[in-house]
Coordinates of C-alpha atoms and ligand atoms in Angstrom, one line a residue:
X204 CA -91.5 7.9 -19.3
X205 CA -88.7 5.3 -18.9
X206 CA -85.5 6.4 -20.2
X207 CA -82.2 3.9 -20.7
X208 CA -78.9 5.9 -20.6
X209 CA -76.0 3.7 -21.4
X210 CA -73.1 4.6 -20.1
X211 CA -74.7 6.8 -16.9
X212 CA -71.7 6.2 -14.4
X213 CA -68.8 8.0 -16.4
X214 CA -68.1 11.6 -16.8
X215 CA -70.8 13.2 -19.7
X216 CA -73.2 9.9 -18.3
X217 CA -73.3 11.1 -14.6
X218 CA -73.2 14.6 -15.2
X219 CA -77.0 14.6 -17.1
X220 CA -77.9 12.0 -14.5
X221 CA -77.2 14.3 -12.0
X222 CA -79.1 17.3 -13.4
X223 CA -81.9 15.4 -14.7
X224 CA -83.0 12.9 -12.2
X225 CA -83.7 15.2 -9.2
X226 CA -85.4 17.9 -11.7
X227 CA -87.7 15.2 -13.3
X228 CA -89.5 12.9 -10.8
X229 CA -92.0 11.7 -13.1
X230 CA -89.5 10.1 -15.9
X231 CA -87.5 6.8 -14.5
X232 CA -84.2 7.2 -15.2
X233 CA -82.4 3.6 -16.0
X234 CA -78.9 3.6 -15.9
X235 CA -77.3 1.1 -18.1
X236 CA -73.6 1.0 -17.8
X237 CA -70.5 -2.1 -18.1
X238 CA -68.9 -0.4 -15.3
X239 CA -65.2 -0.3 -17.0
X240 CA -61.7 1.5 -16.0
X241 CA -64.0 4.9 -16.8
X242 CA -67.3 4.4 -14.8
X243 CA -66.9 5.3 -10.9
X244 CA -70.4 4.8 -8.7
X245 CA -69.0 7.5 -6.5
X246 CA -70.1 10.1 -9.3
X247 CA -73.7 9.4 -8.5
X248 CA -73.7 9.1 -5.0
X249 CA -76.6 12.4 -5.0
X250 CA -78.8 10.7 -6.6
X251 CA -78.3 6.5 -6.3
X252 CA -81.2 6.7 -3.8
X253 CA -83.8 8.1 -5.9
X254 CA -86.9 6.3 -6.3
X255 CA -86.6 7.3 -10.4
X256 CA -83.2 6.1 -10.6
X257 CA -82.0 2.5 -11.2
X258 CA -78.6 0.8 -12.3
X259 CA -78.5 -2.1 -14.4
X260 CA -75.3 -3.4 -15.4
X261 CA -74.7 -4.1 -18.9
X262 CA -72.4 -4.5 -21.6
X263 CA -74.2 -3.2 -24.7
X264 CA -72.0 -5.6 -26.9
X265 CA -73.8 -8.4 -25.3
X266 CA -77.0 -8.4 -27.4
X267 CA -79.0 -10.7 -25.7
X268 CA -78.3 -8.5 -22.3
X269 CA -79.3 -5.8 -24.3
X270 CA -82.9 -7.3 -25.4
X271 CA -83.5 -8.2 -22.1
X272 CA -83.0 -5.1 -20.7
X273 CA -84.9 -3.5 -23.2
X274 CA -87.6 -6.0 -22.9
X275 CA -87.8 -5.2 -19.0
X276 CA -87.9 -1.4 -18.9
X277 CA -89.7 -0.7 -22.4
X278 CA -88.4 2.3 -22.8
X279 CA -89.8 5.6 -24.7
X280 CA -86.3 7.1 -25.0
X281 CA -82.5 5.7 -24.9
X282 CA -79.7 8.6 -24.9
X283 CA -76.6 6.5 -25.5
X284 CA -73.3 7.6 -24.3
X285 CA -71.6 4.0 -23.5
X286 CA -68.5 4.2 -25.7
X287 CA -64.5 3.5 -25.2
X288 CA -64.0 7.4 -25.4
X289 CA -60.2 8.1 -24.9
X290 CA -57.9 8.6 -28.4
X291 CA -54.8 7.8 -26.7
X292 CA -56.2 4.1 -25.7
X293 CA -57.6 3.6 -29.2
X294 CA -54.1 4.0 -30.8
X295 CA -52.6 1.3 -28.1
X296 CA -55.4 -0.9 -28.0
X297 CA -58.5 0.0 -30.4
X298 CA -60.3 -3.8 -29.9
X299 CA -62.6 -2.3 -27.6
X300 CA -63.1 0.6 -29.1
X301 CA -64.8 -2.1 -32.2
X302 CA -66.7 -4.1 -30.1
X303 CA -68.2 -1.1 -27.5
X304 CA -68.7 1.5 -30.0
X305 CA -69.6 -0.5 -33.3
X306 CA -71.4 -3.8 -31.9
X307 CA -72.4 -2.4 -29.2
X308 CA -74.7 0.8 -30.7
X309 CA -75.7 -1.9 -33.3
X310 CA -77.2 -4.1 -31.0
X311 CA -78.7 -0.9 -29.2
X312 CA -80.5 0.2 -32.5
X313 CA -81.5 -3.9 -33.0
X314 CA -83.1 -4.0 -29.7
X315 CA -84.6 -1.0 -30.2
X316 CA -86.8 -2.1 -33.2
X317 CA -88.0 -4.8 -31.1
X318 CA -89.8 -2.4 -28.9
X319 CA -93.5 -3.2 -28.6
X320 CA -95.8 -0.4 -30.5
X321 CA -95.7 2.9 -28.3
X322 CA -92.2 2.5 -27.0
X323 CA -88.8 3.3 -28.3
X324 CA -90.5 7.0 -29.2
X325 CA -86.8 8.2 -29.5
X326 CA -83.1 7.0 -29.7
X327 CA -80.6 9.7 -28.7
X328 CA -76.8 8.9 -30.1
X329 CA -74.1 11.2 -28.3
X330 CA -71.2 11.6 -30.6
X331 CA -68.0 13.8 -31.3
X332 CA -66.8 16.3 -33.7
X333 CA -63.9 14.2 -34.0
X334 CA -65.5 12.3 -36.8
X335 CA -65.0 15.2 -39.0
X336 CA -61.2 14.4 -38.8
X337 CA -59.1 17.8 -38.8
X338 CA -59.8 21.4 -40.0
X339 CA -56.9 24.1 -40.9
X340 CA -56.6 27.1 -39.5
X341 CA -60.0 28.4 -40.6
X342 CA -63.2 26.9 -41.1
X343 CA -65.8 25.5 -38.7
X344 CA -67.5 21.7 -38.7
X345 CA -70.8 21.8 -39.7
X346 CA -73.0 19.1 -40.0
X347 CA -72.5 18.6 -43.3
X348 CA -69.0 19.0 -43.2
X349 CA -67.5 15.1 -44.7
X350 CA -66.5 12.6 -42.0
X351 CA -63.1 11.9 -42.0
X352 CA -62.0 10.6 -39.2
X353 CA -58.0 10.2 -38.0
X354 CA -58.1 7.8 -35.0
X355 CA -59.5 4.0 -34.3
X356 CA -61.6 5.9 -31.9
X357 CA -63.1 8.7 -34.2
X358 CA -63.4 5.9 -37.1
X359 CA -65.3 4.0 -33.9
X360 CA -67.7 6.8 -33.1
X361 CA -68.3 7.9 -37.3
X362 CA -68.9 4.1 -37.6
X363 CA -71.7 4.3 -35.2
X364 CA -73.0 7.6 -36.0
X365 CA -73.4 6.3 -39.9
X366 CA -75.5 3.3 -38.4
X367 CA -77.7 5.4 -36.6
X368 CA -78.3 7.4 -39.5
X369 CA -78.8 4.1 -41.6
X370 CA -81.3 2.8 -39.2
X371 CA -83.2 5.4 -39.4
X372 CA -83.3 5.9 -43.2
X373 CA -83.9 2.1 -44.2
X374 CA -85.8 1.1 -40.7
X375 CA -87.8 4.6 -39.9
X376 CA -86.2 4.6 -36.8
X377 CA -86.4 7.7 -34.6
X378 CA -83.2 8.7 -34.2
X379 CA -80.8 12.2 -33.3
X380 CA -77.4 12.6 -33.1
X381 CA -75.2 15.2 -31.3
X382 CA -71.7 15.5 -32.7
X383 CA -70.4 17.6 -29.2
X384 CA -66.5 19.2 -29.1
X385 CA -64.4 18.9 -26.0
X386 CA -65.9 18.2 -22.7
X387 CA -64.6 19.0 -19.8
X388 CA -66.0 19.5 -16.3
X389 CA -66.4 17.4 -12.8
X390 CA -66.0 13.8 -12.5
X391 CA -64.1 13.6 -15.7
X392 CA -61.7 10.6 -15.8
X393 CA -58.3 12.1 -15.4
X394 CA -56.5 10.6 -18.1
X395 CA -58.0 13.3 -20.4
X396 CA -55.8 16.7 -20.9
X397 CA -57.7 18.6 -18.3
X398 CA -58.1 16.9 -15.2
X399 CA -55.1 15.3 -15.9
X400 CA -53.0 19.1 -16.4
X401 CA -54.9 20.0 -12.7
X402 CA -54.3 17.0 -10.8
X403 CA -50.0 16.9 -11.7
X404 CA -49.9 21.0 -11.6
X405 CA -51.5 20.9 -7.8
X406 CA -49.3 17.7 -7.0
X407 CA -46.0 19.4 -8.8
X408 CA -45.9 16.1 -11.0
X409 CA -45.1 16.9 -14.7
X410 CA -47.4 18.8 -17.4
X411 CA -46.7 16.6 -20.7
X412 CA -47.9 18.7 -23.6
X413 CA -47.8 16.7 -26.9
X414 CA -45.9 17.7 -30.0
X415 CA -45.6 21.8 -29.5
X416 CA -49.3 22.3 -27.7
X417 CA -50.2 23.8 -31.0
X418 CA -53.6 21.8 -31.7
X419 CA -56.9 23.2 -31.2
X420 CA -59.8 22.0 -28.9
X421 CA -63.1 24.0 -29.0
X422 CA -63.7 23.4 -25.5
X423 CA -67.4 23.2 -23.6
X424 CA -68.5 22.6 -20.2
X425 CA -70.0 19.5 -19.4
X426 CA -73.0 20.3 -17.9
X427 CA -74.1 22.7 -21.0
X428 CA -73.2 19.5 -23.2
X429 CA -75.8 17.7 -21.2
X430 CA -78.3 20.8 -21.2
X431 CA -78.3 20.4 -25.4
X432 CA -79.3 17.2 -25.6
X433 CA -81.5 17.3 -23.4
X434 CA -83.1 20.6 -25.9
X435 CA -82.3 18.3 -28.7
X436 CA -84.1 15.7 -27.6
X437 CA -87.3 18.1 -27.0
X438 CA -86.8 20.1 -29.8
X439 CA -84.6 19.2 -32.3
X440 CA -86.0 17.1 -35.8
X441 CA -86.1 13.3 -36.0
X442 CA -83.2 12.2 -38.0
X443 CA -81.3 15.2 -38.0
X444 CA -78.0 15.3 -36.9
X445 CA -77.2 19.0 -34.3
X446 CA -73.5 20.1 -34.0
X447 CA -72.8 21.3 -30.1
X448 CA -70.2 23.7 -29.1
X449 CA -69.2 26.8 -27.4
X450 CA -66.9 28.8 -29.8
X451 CA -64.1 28.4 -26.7
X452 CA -61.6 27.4 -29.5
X453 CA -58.1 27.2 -27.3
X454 CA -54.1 26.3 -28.1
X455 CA -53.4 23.3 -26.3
X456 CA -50.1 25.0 -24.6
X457 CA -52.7 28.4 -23.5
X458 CA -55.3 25.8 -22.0
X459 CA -52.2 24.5 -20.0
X460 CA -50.8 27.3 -19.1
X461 CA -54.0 28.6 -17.8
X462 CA -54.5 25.5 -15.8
X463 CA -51.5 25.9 -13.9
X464 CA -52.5 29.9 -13.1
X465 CA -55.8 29.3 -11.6
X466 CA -54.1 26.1 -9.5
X467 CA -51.5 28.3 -8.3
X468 CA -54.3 30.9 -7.7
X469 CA -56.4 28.6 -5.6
X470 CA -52.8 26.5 -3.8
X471 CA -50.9 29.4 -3.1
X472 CA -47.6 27.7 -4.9
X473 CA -46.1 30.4 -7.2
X474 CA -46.8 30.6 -11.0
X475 CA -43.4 30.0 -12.1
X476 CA -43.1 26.9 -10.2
X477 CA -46.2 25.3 -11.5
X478 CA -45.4 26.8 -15.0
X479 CA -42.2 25.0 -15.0
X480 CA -43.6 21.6 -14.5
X481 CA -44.8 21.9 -18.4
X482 CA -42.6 19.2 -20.3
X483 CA -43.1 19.1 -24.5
X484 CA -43.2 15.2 -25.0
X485 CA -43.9 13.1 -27.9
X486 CA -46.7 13.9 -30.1
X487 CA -50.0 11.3 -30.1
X488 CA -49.8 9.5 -34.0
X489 CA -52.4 11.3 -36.3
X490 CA -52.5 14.0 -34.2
X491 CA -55.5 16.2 -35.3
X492 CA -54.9 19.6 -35.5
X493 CA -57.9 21.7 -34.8
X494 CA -61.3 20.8 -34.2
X495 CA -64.0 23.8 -34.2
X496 CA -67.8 23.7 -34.1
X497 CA -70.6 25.7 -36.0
X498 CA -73.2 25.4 -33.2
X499 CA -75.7 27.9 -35.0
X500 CA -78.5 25.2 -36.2
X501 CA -78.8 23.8 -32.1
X502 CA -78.4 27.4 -31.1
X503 CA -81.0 28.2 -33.9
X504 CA -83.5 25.1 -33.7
X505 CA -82.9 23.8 -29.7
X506 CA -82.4 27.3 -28.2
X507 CA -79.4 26.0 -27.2
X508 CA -77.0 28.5 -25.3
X509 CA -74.0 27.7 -22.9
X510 CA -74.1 28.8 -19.6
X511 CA -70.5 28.6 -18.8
X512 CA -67.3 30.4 -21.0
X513 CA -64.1 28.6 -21.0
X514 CA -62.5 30.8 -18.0
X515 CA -65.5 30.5 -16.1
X516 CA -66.3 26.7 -16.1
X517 CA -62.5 26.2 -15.8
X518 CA -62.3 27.7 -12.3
X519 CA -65.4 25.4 -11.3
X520 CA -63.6 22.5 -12.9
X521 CA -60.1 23.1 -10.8
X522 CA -61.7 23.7 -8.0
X523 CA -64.0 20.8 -7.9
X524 CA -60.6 18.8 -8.5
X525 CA -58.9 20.5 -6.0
X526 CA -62.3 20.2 -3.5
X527 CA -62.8 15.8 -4.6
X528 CA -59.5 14.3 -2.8
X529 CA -62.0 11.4 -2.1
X530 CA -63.3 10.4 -5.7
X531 CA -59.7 11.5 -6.9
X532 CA -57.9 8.7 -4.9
X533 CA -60.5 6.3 -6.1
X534 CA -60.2 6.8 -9.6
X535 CA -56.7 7.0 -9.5
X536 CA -56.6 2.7 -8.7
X537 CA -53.8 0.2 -9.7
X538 CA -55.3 0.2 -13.7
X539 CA -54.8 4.0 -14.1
X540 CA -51.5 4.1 -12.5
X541 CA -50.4 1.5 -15.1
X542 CA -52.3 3.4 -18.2
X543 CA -50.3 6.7 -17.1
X544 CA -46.7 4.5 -17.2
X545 CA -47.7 3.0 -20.5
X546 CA -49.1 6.4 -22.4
X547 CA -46.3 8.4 -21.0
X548 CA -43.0 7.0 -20.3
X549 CA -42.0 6.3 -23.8
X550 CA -42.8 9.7 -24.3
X551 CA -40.7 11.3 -22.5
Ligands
NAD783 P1 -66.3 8.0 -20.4 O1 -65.2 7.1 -20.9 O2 -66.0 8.9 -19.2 O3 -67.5 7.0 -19.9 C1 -67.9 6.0 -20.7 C2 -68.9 5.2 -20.0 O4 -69.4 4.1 -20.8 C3 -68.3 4.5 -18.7 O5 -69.2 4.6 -17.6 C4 -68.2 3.0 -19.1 O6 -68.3 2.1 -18.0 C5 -69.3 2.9 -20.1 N1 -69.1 1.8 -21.0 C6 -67.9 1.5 -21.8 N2 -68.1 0.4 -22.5 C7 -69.3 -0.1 -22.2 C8 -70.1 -1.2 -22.7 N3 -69.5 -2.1 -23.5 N4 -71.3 -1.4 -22.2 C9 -71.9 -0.5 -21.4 N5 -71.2 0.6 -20.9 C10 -70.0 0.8 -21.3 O7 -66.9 8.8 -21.6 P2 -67.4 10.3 -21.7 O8 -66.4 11.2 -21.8 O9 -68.5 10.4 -20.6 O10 -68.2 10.2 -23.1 C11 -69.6 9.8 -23.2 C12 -70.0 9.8 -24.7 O11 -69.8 11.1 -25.2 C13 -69.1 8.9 -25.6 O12 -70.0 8.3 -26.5 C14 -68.2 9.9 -26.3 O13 -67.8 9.4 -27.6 C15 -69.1 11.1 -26.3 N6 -68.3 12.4 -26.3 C16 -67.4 12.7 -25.4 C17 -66.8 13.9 -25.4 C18 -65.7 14.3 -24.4 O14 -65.1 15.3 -24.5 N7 -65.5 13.5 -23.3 C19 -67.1 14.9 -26.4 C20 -68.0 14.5 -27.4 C21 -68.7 13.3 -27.3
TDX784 O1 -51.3 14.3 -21.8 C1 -51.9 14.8 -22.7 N1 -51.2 15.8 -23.4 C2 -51.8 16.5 -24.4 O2 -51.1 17.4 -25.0 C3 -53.2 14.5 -23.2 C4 -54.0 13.4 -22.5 C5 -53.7 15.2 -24.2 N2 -53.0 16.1 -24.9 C6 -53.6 16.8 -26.0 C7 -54.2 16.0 -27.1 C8 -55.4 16.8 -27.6 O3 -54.9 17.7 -28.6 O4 -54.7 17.6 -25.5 C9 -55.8 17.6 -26.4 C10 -57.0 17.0 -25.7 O5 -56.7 15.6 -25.5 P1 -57.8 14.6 -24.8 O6 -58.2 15.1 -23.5 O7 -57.2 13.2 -24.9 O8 -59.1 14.8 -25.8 P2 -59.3 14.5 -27.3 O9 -58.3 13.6 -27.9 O10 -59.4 15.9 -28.0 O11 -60.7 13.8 -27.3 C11 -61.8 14.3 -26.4 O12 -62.7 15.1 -27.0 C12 -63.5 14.5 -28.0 C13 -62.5 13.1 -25.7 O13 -61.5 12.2 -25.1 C14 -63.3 12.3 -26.8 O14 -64.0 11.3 -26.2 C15 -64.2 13.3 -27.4 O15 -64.9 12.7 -28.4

């Protein structure tokens, strides 16, 4: 079958790419991506010559671009990941977030209704827990937990999820969602709290925890993230919505702090050196303060289980980061230098 990913060349996008291209031969793979800040072509360098694999660049809030590319590839299935994913850029500039996360799933879902008879078997929408806003110290998200989401990015990503959900409700659309916790893993962009915590702890740059490091992230590793959709879309229910997580709930501040023992581990620098770089810095506005996933329904429906635990897929992730001088120095271009002055030095 022909299947569109949106968003394929940033970090969730590439890592399914990656896994599924080579082990499916007989599905075409199209990927359908704007190419912004986040996307690098260097991610899919294993697989950009495979006869199944195709790039088409696109920006899904251009709807017209969208119809024609649907038009041309008539596909059976669309997993969307193309969004404006960082929280940090929503609260400076949450524009895009609108147009990329809003406009452009709506003119994803619009297009897809146009599909001739036979296609558009199945529209995948890859979302967060963060649209259930912020849980206390106890309790899990399930997926019938309210939405109540805290940041112009989360308010982006619920928006979206409740048009999927609408589409399929009024239109008969068939539709999934995945609301997935904290991903982390290879070719992540490193203005997110892991990469970013490897990258200054091996190059004895600062460690900027926010607020006290108190908040909660229920951490998974990418490539399980990608392994649930992909049982989701196989075995989950048409119009349901599947929560995805690990139960790798982690402080902030213990997340860091193990960072900086498994670079010094792997660098040879001493512990207390590394540990020293950790600076407490000014806390990110509407700071959620724990997010924590009830995967028993994907684990229960999908069969779903994660491969990796937090200490395990950790190691990989440093030591990919520590291994990938090469896509590091790419990434790391004149726009992200400028996004790390802007984000941090009025924090400090
Ligand atoms: P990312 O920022 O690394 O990559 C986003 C990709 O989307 C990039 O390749 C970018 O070029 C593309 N894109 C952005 N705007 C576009 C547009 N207008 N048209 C086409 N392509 C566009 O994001 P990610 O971390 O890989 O997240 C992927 C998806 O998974 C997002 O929908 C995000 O909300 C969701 N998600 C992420 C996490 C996480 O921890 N990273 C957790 C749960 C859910
Ligand atoms: O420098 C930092 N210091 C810090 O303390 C950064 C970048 C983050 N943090 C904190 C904020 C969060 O509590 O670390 C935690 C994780 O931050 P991010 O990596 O920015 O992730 P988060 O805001 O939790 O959102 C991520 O997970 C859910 C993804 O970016 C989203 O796309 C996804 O939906």
């Amino acid at each position: 079958m022909n299947i569109v990913v949106t968003g394929g060349a940033g970090f969730i996008g590439s890592n399914f790419l990656n896994l599924l291209v080579p082990r499916h031969p007989e599905h075409r793979f199209i990927n359908a991506d704007k190419l912004t800040y986040a996307a690098h072509l260097g991610s899919l360098e294993s697989i950009a010559d495979r006869p199944n694999y195709a790039l088409e660049r696109t920006d899904i809030a251009d709807a017209q671009a969208v119809r024609e590319l649907f038009q041309k590839h008539k596909p059976q299935l669309v997993v969307h990941f193309a969004a404006e994913s960082h929280v940090d850029r929503s609260i400076h500039a949450p524009e895009a977030f609108i147009t990329t996360n809003i406009t452009g799933t709506f003119n994803l879902l619009q297009a897809f209704r146009e599909l001739p008879q036979g296609h558009g078997v199945l529209f995948h929408h890859v979302s967060t827990d963060e649209v259930y806003g912020s849980l206390g110290e106890t309790g899990l998200f399930t997926e019938t937990t309210p939405y109540d989401p805290s940041s112009p990015y989360s308010a982006s990503k619920a928006s979206s999820d409740h048009l999927v959900r609408a589409y399929h409700r009024t239109y008969g659309l068939p539709t999934k969602i995945t609301n997935c916790s904290n991903n982390y893993g290879p070719y992540q962009f490193p203005e997110k709290l892991v990469p970013l915590m490897i990258l200054n702890a091996a190059e004895g740059k600062p460690l900027p925890v926010y607020g006290r490091g108190v908040n909660i992230r229920d951490w998974l590793y990418v490539e399980d993230h990608c392994e649930a959709i992909w049982a989701v879309i196989h075995k989950g229910r048409i119009g349901e919505t599947y929560n995805v997580g690990g139960l790798s709930e982690r402080r902030n501040l213990d997340v860091v702090q193990q960072i900086c023992a498994l670079v010094a581990e792997e660098t040879g620098q001493p512990l207390a050196q590394v540990q020293g770089l950790i600076r407490f810095v000014e806390d990110r506005p509407g700071h959620d303060l724990r997010y924590a996933i009830d995967p028993s329904k994907v684990m229960r429906e999908c069969d779903f289980r994660p491969r990796e635990n937090f200490e395990s897929g950790l190691r990989k992730t440093v030591r990919w980061f520590l291994e990938n001088k090469t896509w590091v120095e790419q990434v790391r271009s004149g726009e992200y230098r400028k996004w790390i002055e802007k984000n941090y030095s009025a924090r400090a």
